[in-house]
Coordinates of C-alpha atoms in Angstrom, one line a residue:
Chain A
X13 CA 110.8 133.5 89.3
X14 CA 111.9 131.2 92.0
X15 CA 115.6 131.6 92.8
X16 CA 117.8 128.7 92.1
X17 CA 118.4 127.9 95.8
X18 CA 114.6 127.1 96.0
X19 CA 112.3 124.4 94.6
X20 CA 108.6 124.3 94.2
X21 CA 106.7 121.8 96.5
X22 CA 103.4 120.7 95.1
X23 CA 100.5 120.0 97.6
X24 CA 97.5 119.5 95.4
X25 CA 95.8 120.5 92.2
X26 CA 92.3 122.0 92.1
X27 CA 89.9 122.8 89.3
X28 CA 88.7 126.1 90.8
X29 CA 90.8 129.0 91.7
X30 CA 91.7 128.3 95.4
X31 CA 94.0 131.3 95.9
X32 CA 91.8 132.5 98.8
X33 CA 91.9 129.1 100.5
X34 CA 95.7 129.0 100.1
X35 CA 96.3 132.5 101.3
X36 CA 97.4 132.5 105.0
X37 CA 98.5 128.9 105.0
X38 CA 102.1 128.0 105.7
X39 CA 103.8 124.9 104.3
X40 CA 106.4 122.3 105.0
X41 CA 109.3 124.7 105.0
X42 CA 107.3 127.4 106.9
X43 CA 106.7 129.1 103.5
X44 CA 103.5 130.9 102.5
X45 CA 101.3 128.6 100.4
X46 CA 100.3 130.0 97.0
X47 CA 98.8 128.9 93.7
X48 CA 99.9 128.7 90.1
X49 CA 97.2 128.8 87.5
X50 CA 97.4 127.1 84.1
X51 CA 95.3 124.9 81.9
X52 CA 92.1 125.8 83.8
X53 CA 93.7 124.2 86.8
X54 CA 95.1 125.6 90.1
X55 CA 98.3 124.0 91.6
X56 CA 98.7 124.7 95.3
X57 CA 102.5 125.1 96.0
X58 CA 105.1 126.5 98.2
X59 CA 108.7 127.6 97.6
X60 CA 111.0 125.5 99.7
X61 CA 114.8 125.4 100.2
X62 CA 116.8 122.9 98.2
X63 CA 119.0 122.7 101.2
X64 CA 116.1 120.9 103.0
X65 CA 114.0 119.6 100.2
X66 CA 116.4 118.8 97.4
X67 CA 117.0 115.2 96.4
X68 CA 120.1 114.6 98.6
X69 CA 118.4 116.4 101.6
X70 CA 115.2 114.5 101.2
X71 CA 117.0 111.2 101.1
X72 CA 118.6 112.1 104.4
X73 CA 115.5 113.7 106.0
X74 CA 113.0 111.0 105.1
X75 CA 115.0 108.6 107.3
X76 CA 114.4 111.0 110.2
X77 CA 111.0 109.8 111.7
X78 CA 110.4 113.2 113.4
X79 CA 111.1 115.1 110.3
X80 CA 109.0 112.7 108.3
X81 CA 106.1 113.0 110.7
X82 CA 106.2 116.8 110.8
X83 CA 106.5 117.1 107.1
X84 CA 103.6 114.6 106.4
X85 CA 101.4 116.4 108.9
X86 CA 102.0 119.8 107.4
X87 CA 101.6 118.6 104.0
X88 CA 98.2 117.0 105.0
X89 CA 97.2 120.1 106.8
X90 CA 97.7 122.3 103.8
X91 CA 95.7 119.8 101.7
X92 CA 93.0 119.5 104.3
X93 CA 92.5 123.2 104.5
X94 CA 92.2 123.8 100.7
X95 CA 89.9 120.6 100.5
X96 CA 87.4 122.4 102.8
X97 CA 86.7 124.9 99.9
X98 CA 87.2 122.8 96.6
X99 CA 87.6 119.4 95.1
X100 CA 91.3 118.6 95.0
X101 CA 93.7 116.0 93.7
X102 CA 96.1 115.7 96.7
X103 CA 99.8 115.0 95.8
X104 CA 102.0 112.4 97.2
X105 CA 104.6 113.6 99.9
X106 CA 107.7 115.0 98.3
X107 CA 106.5 116.0 94.8
X108 CA 109.0 118.7 94.1
X109 CA 109.6 120.8 90.9
X110 CA 112.6 122.9 89.9
X111 CA 110.5 126.0 89.4
X112 CA 107.1 127.5 88.6
X113 CA 107.6 127.0 84.9
X114 CA 107.9 123.2 85.4
X115 CA 104.6 123.2 87.3
X116 CA 103.0 125.1 84.4
X117 CA 104.3 122.5 82.0
X118 CA 102.9 119.7 84.1
X119 CA 99.5 121.2 84.5
X120 CA 99.4 121.6 80.7
X121 CA 100.7 118.2 79.9
X122 CA 98.4 116.5 82.5
X123 CA 95.3 118.7 82.0
X124 CA 93.0 115.9 80.7
X125 CA 94.0 113.4 83.3
X126 CA 93.8 116.0 86.2
X127 CA 90.4 117.3 85.1
X128 CA 89.1 113.8 84.6
X129 CA 90.3 112.8 88.1
X130 CA 88.8 116.0 89.6
X131 CA 85.4 115.0 88.1
X132 CA 85.6 111.5 89.7
X133 CA 86.6 112.9 93.0
X134 CA 83.9 115.6 93.2
X135 CA 81.2 114.9 95.8
X136 CA 83.1 111.9 97.2
X137 CA 85.1 111.3 100.4
X138 CA 87.8 108.7 101.3
X139 CA 87.2 106.5 104.3
X140 CA 89.6 104.2 105.8
X141 CA 88.8 100.7 107.3
X142 CA 91.3 98.6 109.2
X143 CA 90.7 95.4 110.8
X144 CA 92.8 93.1 113.1
X145 CA 92.4 89.5 114.0
X146 CA 91.1 89.5 117.6
X147 CA 93.5 88.7 120.4
X148 CA 93.3 85.5 122.4
X149 CA 90.2 85.4 124.6
X150 CA 90.5 85.1 128.3
X151 CA 89.0 81.5 128.8
X152 CA 91.9 80.0 126.7
X153 CA 94.5 81.9 128.6
X154 CA 93.0 80.5 131.8
X155 CA 93.2 76.9 130.6
X156 CA 96.8 77.3 129.6
X157 CA 97.7 78.6 133.0
X158 CA 95.7 75.9 134.8
X159 CA 97.5 73.2 132.8
X160 CA 100.9 74.6 133.6
X161 CA 100.1 74.5 137.4
X162 CA 99.1 70.8 137.1
X163 CA 102.0 69.9 135.0
X164 CA 104.7 71.5 137.2
X165 CA 103.3 69.3 140.1
X166 CA 103.0 66.2 137.9
X167 CA 106.6 66.3 136.5
X168 CA 106.0 65.8 132.8
X169 CA 106.8 69.3 132.1
X170 CA 108.5 68.9 128.7
X171 CA 105.7 67.1 127.0
X172 CA 103.2 69.3 128.6
X173 CA 105.0 72.4 127.5
X174 CA 105.0 71.1 123.8
X175 CA 101.4 70.2 124.0
X176 CA 100.6 73.7 125.4
X177 CA 102.7 75.4 122.7
X178 CA 101.0 73.4 120.0
X179 CA 97.6 74.3 121.3
X180 CA 98.6 78.0 121.6
X181 CA 99.8 77.9 117.9
X182 CA 96.7 76.2 116.7
X183 CA 94.5 78.7 118.5
X184 CA 96.5 81.6 117.0
X185 CA 96.2 80.2 113.5
X186 CA 92.4 79.6 114.0
X187 CA 92.0 83.3 115.1
X188 CA 94.0 84.5 112.2
X189 CA 92.0 82.4 109.7
X190 CA 88.8 83.5 111.2
X191 CA 90.1 87.1 111.1
X192 CA 90.8 86.8 107.4
X193 CA 87.4 85.3 106.7
X194 CA 85.7 88.1 108.7
X195 CA 87.8 90.8 106.8
X196 CA 86.6 89.4 103.5
X197 CA 83.1 89.7 104.8
X198 CA 83.7 93.3 105.9
X199 CA 85.0 94.2 102.6
X200 CA 82.4 92.4 100.7
X201 CA 79.7 94.3 102.6
X202 CA 81.5 97.7 102.2
X203 CA 82.7 97.7 98.6
X204 CA 79.1 97.8 97.0
X205 CA 78.6 101.0 99.0
X206 CA 81.7 102.6 97.6
X207 CA 82.4 104.2 94.1
X208 CA 85.8 102.7 94.2
X209 CA 88.1 101.0 96.7
X210 CA 91.9 100.4 97.2
X211 CA 93.6 97.9 99.5
X212 CA 96.7 99.1 101.2
X213 CA 99.3 96.5 102.4
X214 CA 98.6 95.5 106.0
X215 CA 100.6 97.7 108.4
X216 CA 103.5 96.0 110.2
X217 CA 102.5 94.9 113.8
X218 CA 105.6 97.0 115.0
X219 CA 103.9 100.1 113.6
X220 CA 100.4 99.3 114.7
X221 CA 101.4 98.4 118.3
X222 CA 98.9 95.6 118.2
X223 CA 99.8 92.1 119.1
X224 CA 97.5 90.5 116.4
X225 CA 97.8 90.6 112.6
X226 CA 96.1 93.4 110.5
X227 CA 93.8 91.5 108.2
X228 CA 92.3 94.5 106.3
X229 CA 93.7 97.9 105.4
X230 CA 91.3 99.3 102.8
X231 CA 90.3 102.8 101.5
X232 CA 86.9 103.4 100.1
X233 CA 85.8 106.4 97.9
X234 CA 82.2 107.0 99.0
X235 CA 79.7 109.3 97.5
X236 CA 79.0 111.9 100.1
X237 CA 75.3 111.2 100.2
X238 CA 76.2 107.6 101.0
X239 CA 78.7 108.6 103.7
X240 CA 76.4 108.2 106.7
X241 CA 75.1 104.7 105.3
X242 CA 78.8 103.6 104.9
X243 CA 80.0 104.6 108.3
X244 CA 76.9 103.1 110.0
X245 CA 77.5 99.8 108.1
X246 CA 81.1 99.8 109.4
X247 CA 79.9 100.2 113.0
X248 CA 77.2 97.6 112.5
X249 CA 79.7 95.1 111.1
X250 CA 82.2 95.9 113.9
X251 CA 79.6 95.0 116.5
X252 CA 78.1 92.0 114.8
X253 CA 81.2 90.1 113.6
X254 CA 83.1 88.0 116.0
X255 CA 86.8 87.4 115.8
X256 CA 87.7 90.7 114.3
X257 CA 88.4 94.3 115.5
X258 CA 87.3 97.0 113.0
X259 CA 88.5 100.5 112.9
X260 CA 87.1 103.4 110.8
X261 CA 89.4 106.3 109.9
X262 CA 88.6 109.5 108.0
X263 CA 87.2 111.4 106.4
X264 CA 90.4 111.7 104.4
X265 CA 91.3 113.8 101.4
X266 CA 91.2 111.3 98.6
X267 CA 94.9 110.3 98.8
X268 CA 94.3 106.6 97.8
X269 CA 92.4 107.5 94.6
X270 CA 94.4 110.2 93.2
X271 CA 96.9 108.2 91.3
X272 CA 98.3 109.1 87.8
X273 CA 100.7 106.2 87.5
X274 CA 104.3 106.7 86.5
X275 CA 106.9 109.4 86.5
X276 CA 105.8 110.7 83.0
X277 CA 106.3 114.4 82.8
Chain B
X136 CA 84.9 95.1 120.0
X137 CA 85.2 98.6 121.4
X138 CA 82.5 100.5 119.8
X139 CA 84.0 103.9 120.5
X140 CA 86.9 103.2 118.1
X141 CA 84.5 103.0 115.3
X142 CA 83.3 106.6 115.3
X143 CA 84.9 108.8 112.9
X144 CA 87.9 110.8 114.3
X145 CA 87.7 114.5 114.0
X146 CA 90.3 116.0 111.7
X147 CA 92.5 116.9 114.6
X148 CA 92.5 113.4 116.0
X149 CA 93.0 112.0 112.4
X150 CA 96.4 113.6 112.1
X151 CA 97.7 111.8 115.1
X152 CA 97.7 108.5 113.5
X153 CA 101.0 108.9 111.5
X154 CA 101.1 105.3 110.1
X155 CA 97.7 105.8 108.5
X156 CA 98.8 109.1 107.1
X157 CA 102.0 107.7 105.7
X158 CA 100.0 104.8 104.1
X159 CA 98.3 107.5 102.1
X160 CA 100.9 110.2 101.5
X161 CA 103.7 107.9 100.7
X162 CA 102.4 104.4 99.6
X163 CA 99.1 105.7 98.5
X164 CA 98.2 107.4 95.3
X165 CA 101.3 107.7 93.2
X166 CA 101.0 111.1 91.6
X167 CA 103.0 112.8 88.9
X168 CA 106.5 112.6 90.1
X169 CA 108.2 116.0 90.5
X170 CA 111.6 116.9 89.1
X171 CA 113.9 116.8 92.1
X172 CA 112.6 113.6 93.6
X173 CA 112.1 111.6 90.4
X174 CA 114.4 108.8 91.4
X175 CA 112.9 108.8 94.9
X176 CA 109.3 108.4 93.7
X177 CA 109.4 104.6 93.4
X178 CA 109.2 101.8 95.8
X179 CA 112.6 102.7 97.3
X180 CA 111.2 105.8 99.0
X181 CA 108.6 103.9 100.8
X182 CA 111.1 101.2 101.9
X183 CA 113.6 103.8 103.1
X184 CA 111.0 105.7 105.2
X185 CA 109.2 102.7 106.7
X186 CA 112.5 101.1 107.7
X187 CA 113.2 104.2 109.6
X188 CA 109.7 104.2 111.1
X189 CA 110.0 100.6 112.2
X190 CA 113.4 101.1 113.8
X191 CA 112.0 104.1 115.6
X192 CA 108.9 102.6 116.8
X193 CA 110.4 100.9 119.8
X194 CA 111.4 104.3 121.2
X195 CA 107.8 105.6 120.6
X196 CA 106.2 102.6 122.3
X197 CA 108.4 103.2 125.4
X198 CA 107.0 106.8 125.5
X199 CA 103.6 108.2 125.0
X200 CA 102.0 105.2 123.1
X201 CA 102.7 102.8 125.9
X202 CA 99.3 103.0 127.7
X203 CA 97.4 102.0 124.5
X204 CA 99.6 99.0 124.0
X205 CA 99.0 97.8 127.7
X206 CA 95.3 98.3 127.3
X207 CA 94.8 95.1 125.4

């Protein structure tokens, strides 16, 4: 049994026995990764210290970007390694149980849901597609600069400034509208190639480091035999469409398609 | 459009993009909530973490991510 100073961190659930794949991996607390078998399923877990991964500690630690980044990457690395050998349902970060017995109970009570999800995920891969409205093109910037030179000589700087500001705002609005239209075109071209899709909220510009708005942040669950067609279509759209920058990410473990809604235990 | 950015990243490169990963492991698939973090499994968790992330992003940008920001 797990001592009471420890809890059980859940990485993923597989249908097959993945003990061999888990063996030799180390998890978010540096602990050896192991498996718990029940209900024909295999939970990939590790014993973590409550001092670092209990509720109060998590609340504190999740505010620490470095901790969050390291933990998310380790969580992902374990999932990725096991996913090389078997279809898995990846767990959300910080899914923690009191002990092994609770994981057994969860596997038994969610057996049908998990088995059904594993069936839907088998032979499919998640791809991410993000798109940004394009930044201002150089000719417009050149025109704005030219005007400012003329106006500073001419004297009517206030009115000229407002005119220039209005033109800049209108141009930005135009670019964003175009970006949204093109994002819709991308999504409409890609979604028929996918078994399922899910749209994440656009990322904050402060996080993307881009000066222009994110207009698409979608995840697509794609049949593996359609993968090449899908990624080629993304590249083709990226090259063909004006007014939008398209980025492909992945392949990902199927994080965006592994939801069992609600905290029902 | 920079064509290079459309090629699939290798798994090693993929892990570098923390924001994309957090989209998935935090805001993405809501799974069966565990025992200890039951009260953290809702929207609050995401809000807490992303607030931390946004407040830290200034520091990150002045560091290693700076060249990418200048590039455009």
